[in-house]
Coordinates of C-alpha atoms in Angstrom, one line a residue:
X1 CA -18.4 -31.2 17.1
X2 CA -15.8 -28.5 17.1
X3 CA -18.9 -25.8 19.1
X4 CA -17.0 -23.0 16.4
X5 CA -19.9 -22.9 14.1
X6 CA -21.3 -20.1 11.7
X7 CA -24.7 -21.5 11.2
X8 CA -25.3 -19.1 8.7
X9 CA -27.3 -16.8 10.7
X10 CA -26.7 -13.9 7.8
X11 CA -29.6 -15.7 6.2
X12 CA -31.8 -14.0 8.7
X13 CA -31.9 -10.7 10.5
X14 CA -34.4 -11.2 12.8
X15 CA -33.7 -11.5 16.4
X16 CA -29.9 -11.5 15.0
X17 CA -28.2 -9.4 18.2
X18 CA -29.7 -12.9 20.2
X19 CA -27.8 -15.1 18.0
X20 CA -24.7 -13.8 17.6
X21 CA -23.9 -13.1 21.3
X22 CA -24.2 -16.4 21.8
X23 CA -22.0 -18.1 18.9
X24 CA -18.6 -18.6 19.7
X25 CA -17.8 -18.3 16.1
X26 CA -18.7 -14.4 16.2
X27 CA -16.8 -14.7 19.4
X28 CA -13.4 -15.9 17.3
X29 CA -14.0 -13.3 14.4
X30 CA -14.0 -10.4 16.9
X31 CA -10.7 -11.8 18.7
X32 CA -9.5 -12.3 15.2
X33 CA -10.3 -8.6 14.1
X34 CA -8.5 -6.9 17.2
X35 CA -5.1 -8.9 16.5
X36 CA -5.5 -8.0 12.5
X37 CA -5.7 -4.4 14.2
X38 CA -3.4 -4.3 16.6
X39 CA -1.2 -6.3 14.7
X40 CA -1.0 -3.8 12.0
X41 CA -1.0 -0.6 13.5
X42 CA 2.6 -2.2 15.4
X43 CA 3.9 -3.8 12.3
X44 CA 3.8 -0.1 10.9
X45 CA 5.1 1.6 13.9
X46 CA 7.7 -0.5 13.2
X47 CA 8.5 1.0 9.8
X48 CA 7.8 4.9 11.1
X49 CA 4.4 5.0 8.7
X50 CA 1.8 7.2 9.7
X51 CA -2.0 6.6 10.0
X52 CA -4.6 8.4 8.3
X53 CA -7.8 9.1 9.4
X54 CA -9.7 9.8 6.0
X55 CA -13.7 10.1 4.8
X56 CA -15.6 6.8 3.4
X57 CA -17.4 9.8 0.9
X58 CA -15.5 10.7 -2.2
X59 CA -16.3 12.7 -5.8
X60 CA -13.2 11.1 -7.8
X61 CA -13.3 7.2 -7.0
X62 CA -11.0 4.5 -7.9
X63 CA -12.7 1.9 -9.6
X64 CA -15.0 4.5 -11.7
X65 CA -16.7 2.7 -14.8
X66 CA -14.5 2.9 -17.4
X67 CA -11.8 -0.2 -19.0
X68 CA -10.2 -2.3 -16.5
X69 CA -13.0 -1.5 -13.8
X70 CA -13.3 -4.3 -11.4
X71 CA -16.1 -3.0 -9.5
X72 CA -19.4 -1.5 -9.2
X73 CA -19.3 1.9 -7.0
X74 CA -21.8 3.0 -4.9
X75 CA -23.3 6.1 -5.5
X76 CA -25.7 8.0 -2.8
X77 CA -27.1 11.5 -2.1
X78 CA -25.4 13.7 0.2
X79 CA -28.1 16.8 1.3
X80 CA -28.5 16.9 -2.7
X81 CA -24.7 16.2 -4.1
X82 CA -24.6 13.2 -5.1
X83 CA -21.3 11.7 -3.6
X84 CA -19.6 8.1 -3.6
X85 CA -19.1 5.9 -0.9
X86 CA -15.5 4.8 -0.8
X87 CA -14.7 1.3 -2.7
X88 CA -10.7 2.2 -1.9
X89 CA -9.0 5.4 -0.1
X90 CA -5.8 4.7 -1.9
X91 CA -5.3 8.0 -3.9
X92 CA -5.7 10.0 -0.1
X93 CA -3.5 7.4 1.1
X94 CA -0.7 8.6 -2.3
X95 CA -1.8 11.9 -1.0
X96 CA -0.9 11.4 2.8
X97 CA 2.5 10.3 1.7
X98 CA 3.2 13.5 0.1
X99 CA 1.6 15.3 3.3
X100 CA 3.8 13.3 6.0
X101 CA 6.4 12.8 4.2
X102 CA 6.3 8.5 5.1
X103 CA 4.7 5.9 4.5
X104 CA 0.8 5.9 5.1
X105 CA -2.1 2.9 6.1
X106 CA -5.5 2.6 7.2
X107 CA -8.0 0.1 7.7
X108 CA -11.7 1.2 6.8
X109 CA -14.6 0.1 5.4
X110 CA -15.2 -0.2 1.4
X111 CA -18.4 -0.1 -0.4
X112 CA -18.9 -2.1 -3.7
X113 CA -22.4 -2.3 -5.4
X114 CA -22.5 -5.7 -6.2
X115 CA -24.2 -9.1 -4.8
X116 CA -23.0 -10.8 -2.0
X117 CA -21.9 -14.0 -2.9
X118 CA -19.4 -16.2 -0.9
X119 CA -16.5 -14.4 -2.4
X120 CA -17.8 -11.0 -2.3
X121 CA -19.0 -8.4 0.6
X122 CA -21.0 -5.1 -0.2
X123 CA -19.1 -4.0 2.3
X124 CA -15.8 -5.2 4.0
X125 CA -12.7 -4.1 5.5
X126 CA -9.5 -2.8 3.5
X127 CA -5.9 -2.7 5.1
X128 CA -4.7 -0.4 2.4
X129 CA -1.0 1.1 2.8
X130 CA 0.9 3.2 0.0
X131 CA 5.1 3.5 0.1
X132 CA 7.7 5.5 -1.4
X133 CA 8.6 3.2 -3.9
X134 CA 8.1 1.0 -7.1
X135 CA 7.0 -2.4 -7.6
X136 CA 9.2 -4.9 -5.8
X137 CA 9.2 -2.5 -2.9
X138 CA 5.3 -2.8 -1.9
X139 CA 5.1 -7.2 -3.0
X140 CA 8.4 -6.8 -0.1
X141 CA 6.3 -5.1 2.5
X142 CA 3.2 -7.6 1.9
X143 CA 5.7 -10.5 2.1
X144 CA 6.4 -8.9 5.2
X145 CA 3.0 -7.9 6.7
X146 CA 1.4 -11.0 6.1
X147 CA 4.5 -13.1 7.6
X148 CA 3.5 -10.5 10.5
X149 CA 0.1 -11.1 10.7
X150 CA 0.5 -14.9 11.0
X151 CA 3.6 -15.0 13.9
X152 CA 0.7 -12.9 15.7
X153 CA -2.2 -14.8 15.1
X154 CA -0.5 -18.2 16.1
X155 CA 1.2 -16.2 19.2
X156 CA -2.3 -15.4 19.9
X157 CA -5.1 -17.1 18.7
X158 CA -3.2 -20.6 18.2
X159 CA -5.5 -22.6 20.6
X160 CA -9.1 -20.9 19.3
X161 CA -8.0 -22.0 15.8
X162 CA -7.3 -25.7 16.2
X163 CA -10.7 -25.6 18.4
X164 CA -12.7 -24.9 14.6
X165 CA -10.2 -27.5 13.3
X166 CA -7.5 -25.5 11.5
X167 CA -4.2 -27.3 10.6
X168 CA -1.8 -24.6 11.6
X169 CA 0.6 -26.1 9.5
X170 CA 0.6 -23.2 6.3
X171 CA 0.1 -20.8 9.2
X172 CA 3.1 -22.1 10.9
X173 CA 4.9 -22.1 7.0
X174 CA 3.7 -18.3 6.2
X175 CA 4.9 -17.0 9.9
X176 CA 8.2 -18.0 9.4
X177 CA 9.2 -16.6 6.2
X178 CA 6.6 -18.0 3.6
X179 CA 6.9 -19.6 0.6
X180 CA 6.6 -17.2 -2.5
X181 CA 6.8 -17.4 -5.7
X182 CA 6.0 -15.0 -8.8
X183 CA 4.6 -15.8 -12.4
X184 CA 4.0 -13.1 -14.6
X185 CA 0.7 -12.9 -16.1
X186 CA 2.0 -14.1 -20.0
X187 CA 3.8 -16.8 -17.8
X188 CA 0.3 -17.2 -15.6
X189 CA -1.6 -17.6 -20.0
X190 CA 1.0 -20.6 -20.7
X191 CA 1.1 -22.8 -17.7
X192 CA -3.0 -22.4 -17.9
X193 CA -2.7 -23.3 -21.6
X194 CA -5.9 -20.6 -22.1
X195 CA -7.4 -22.4 -19.5
X196 CA -9.1 -20.0 -16.8
X197 CA -8.6 -16.9 -18.8
X198 CA -10.8 -14.5 -20.1
X199 CA -10.6 -12.1 -23.1
X200 CA -12.4 -9.6 -23.8
X201 CA -13.7 -9.2 -27.4
X202 CA -13.9 -6.2 -29.5
X203 CA -11.0 -3.4 -29.7
X204 CA -9.3 -2.2 -27.6
X205 CA -9.6 -5.9 -25.8
X206 CA -7.8 -7.5 -22.8
X207 CA -7.5 -10.8 -21.3
X208 CA -7.8 -11.2 -17.3
X209 CA -7.7 -13.6 -14.8
X210 CA -10.8 -15.5 -13.8
X211 CA -11.5 -16.7 -10.3
X212 CA -11.1 -20.4 -12.0
X213 CA -7.6 -19.4 -13.5
X214 CA -6.8 -18.3 -9.8
X215 CA -8.1 -21.7 -8.5
X216 CA -5.9 -23.8 -10.9
X217 CA -2.3 -21.5 -10.9
X218 CA -2.5 -21.9 -7.0
X219 CA -3.0 -26.1 -7.5
X220 CA -0.3 -26.5 -9.7
X221 CA 2.3 -23.6 -8.5
X222 CA 0.8 -23.8 -4.7
X223 CA -0.6 -21.1 -2.5
X224 CA 1.0 -17.3 -2.2
X225 CA 2.1 -16.5 -6.2
X226 CA 2.5 -13.4 -7.0
X227 CA 0.9 -13.0 -10.8
X228 CA 2.4 -9.8 -12.0
X229 CA 2.4 -7.3 -14.9
X230 CA -1.3 -7.7 -16.1
X231 CA -2.5 -5.8 -19.3
X232 CA -2.8 -2.9 -19.1
X233 CA -6.3 -2.0 -19.8
X234 CA -7.3 -5.5 -17.5
X235 CA -6.6 -3.2 -14.0
X236 CA -7.4 0.2 -13.5
X237 CA -5.8 3.4 -15.0
X238 CA -4.1 4.4 -11.5
X239 CA -1.8 1.1 -12.1
X240 CA 1.7 2.2 -13.5
X241 CA 2.6 1.1 -17.0
X242 CA 5.2 -1.2 -16.9
X243 CA 8.9 -0.3 -18.1
X244 CA 8.4 0.9 -22.1
X245 CA 5.6 -1.2 -22.0
X246 CA 1.8 0.6 -22.2
X247 CA 0.6 -2.9 -22.6
X248 CA 1.3 -3.7 -19.8
X249 CA 0.9 -2.9 -15.4
X250 CA 3.9 -2.4 -12.9
X251 CA 0.8 -4.4 -11.3
X252 CA 0.7 -7.6 -9.0
X253 CA -2.3 -10.3 -7.4
X254 CA -1.2 -12.3 -4.7
X255 CA -3.1 -15.4 -4.8
X256 CA -3.5 -17.6 -1.4
X257 CA -6.8 -18.8 -0.2
X258 CA -9.8 -18.5 -2.3
X259 CA -8.0 -16.4 -5.0
X260 CA -6.4 -12.6 -4.8
X261 CA -6.4 -11.4 -1.0
X262 CA -3.6 -8.9 -1.9
X263 CA -4.0 -6.4 -5.0
X264 CA -0.6 -4.2 -5.2
X265 CA 0.9 -2.1 -8.0
X266 CA 2.7 0.9 -8.6
X267 CA 1.3 4.6 -9.5
X268 CA 1.6 6.7 -12.6
X269 CA 4.6 8.9 -11.2
X270 CA 4.2 11.3 -14.8
X271 CA 1.0 13.9 -15.1
X272 CA 1.0 12.8 -19.3
X273 CA 1.4 8.7 -18.0
X274 CA -1.8 9.0 -16.0
X275 CA -3.7 11.8 -18.6
X276 CA -2.9 8.6 -21.0
X277 CA -4.1 6.5 -18.7
X278 CA -7.8 7.7 -18.3
X279 CA -7.7 8.0 -22.0
X280 CA -7.3 4.4 -23.2
X281 CA -9.6 3.3 -20.0
X282 CA -12.3 6.2 -21.6
X283 CA -12.5 7.6 -17.7
X284 CA -13.4 10.8 -17.9
X285 CA -10.5 13.7 -16.9
X286 CA -12.4 16.4 -14.6
X287 CA -12.6 14.2 -11.1
X288 CA -9.4 13.3 -11.7
X289 CA -7.7 16.9 -12.7
X290 CA -6.4 17.6 -8.5
X291 CA -4.6 13.9 -8.7
X292 CA -3.0 14.9 -11.9
X293 CA -2.0 18.2 -10.2
X294 CA -0.2 16.4 -7.7
X295 CA 2.1 15.1 -10.1
X296 CA 2.9 18.5 -11.3
X297 CA 3.2 20.2 -7.7
X298 CA 4.7 17.2 -5.8
X299 CA 6.2 14.3 -7.7
X300 CA 7.0 10.9 -6.0
X301 CA 7.3 7.5 -6.6
X302 CA 4.9 5.5 -4.8
X303 CA 3.2 2.1 -5.2
X304 CA 0.4 0.4 -2.6
X305 CA -1.3 -2.0 -1.6
X306 CA -4.7 -3.6 -0.1
X307 CA -5.7 -6.7 1.3
X308 CA -9.2 -7.6 1.8
X309 CA -9.3 -8.4 6.1
X310 CA -12.5 -11.0 5.6
X311 CA -10.5 -12.6 2.7
X312 CA -7.9 -13.1 4.9
X313 CA -10.0 -14.6 7.7
X314 CA -11.2 -17.0 5.6
X315 CA -8.2 -18.2 4.7
X316 CA -6.9 -18.7 8.3
X317 CA -9.7 -20.2 9.2
X318 CA -9.9 -22.1 5.9
X319 CA -13.7 -21.3 5.7
X320 CA -15.0 -20.7 1.8
X321 CA -18.0 -18.4 2.6
X322 CA -17.1 -14.5 3.6
X323 CA -20.2 -13.8 4.4
X324 CA -19.5 -15.4 7.8
X325 CA -16.7 -13.1 8.5
X326 CA -18.9 -10.6 9.5
X327 CA -19.8 -9.6 12.7
X328 CA -23.1 -7.9 11.8
X329 CA -24.0 -8.6 8.4
X330 CA -24.3 -5.6 5.4
X331 CA -26.1 -5.9 2.0
X332 CA -27.1 -3.4 -0.4
X333 CA -30.9 -2.7 -1.4
X334 CA -31.9 -3.8 2.4
X335 CA -32.3 -2.0 5.4
X336 CA -30.8 -4.7 8.2
X337 CA -30.9 -3.2 11.6
X338 CA -28.8 -3.2 13.8

């Protein structure tokens, strides 16, 4: 039996520091985290992109409580000023593209208001980037990035992955270019025959892919399946409208491992489209006036993506509980030390 066992030590933080330094699982997690960071920097350096140092507080969160929001924001009081901890710094990366004239990226913590479970963390690390171009461009970059990560991890940690009982076959397939495929959301609905599709009732209504739907799609089509052009009301307001279609979004989710690990999308290029999207998603326009203004003063077509690092680690380790991917656990509503 492998000695690499996480043992669910996040469940009890009493004397956590003693447990974590003695458990080889967490030494492996630390090594993989380091590799992902180094490989990410190398990948973007080769493309001429720029890393951005960004704050973790914001007055304009990317998942506000409007239609299409898939997470709860985390509001804090900062010296008497209500503000939010960043759920994503995508908006700042869009600004970074305009400041630097280059593609922009970072790996930073993100904060969500939901309870933790086997698939979700309340604090996780986001590998996010914003590039100049459209949805097909960013999907291609994601595929190249994942291929680069897989090849680098195999070079650096293949023996450790074998030690946890990981069959390396699918990692090797990805490292050699992968077998990516793409279907639209409408095609996914037909493949699933409506099963695994959540339908939001009322007016306006919309449809979304459930976790069960993601799993069944992968069972039928295989991992590394892109699902594109969701109902626009099922995604956040900032995703661009599809060409000539206000009802669907120029977005894409990449399914592998536990399900969606990468989310990507094109942004609204025009002020008018952005303002329309805010209205139909029922999001207060005031916090996003600056976001509209940069489209007036510095128009630029960009697209971006976010990858949950801990979810990618789950796939690398073929593990089923994301709570074992943290070096130091955090849970909303609890004061945890260290």
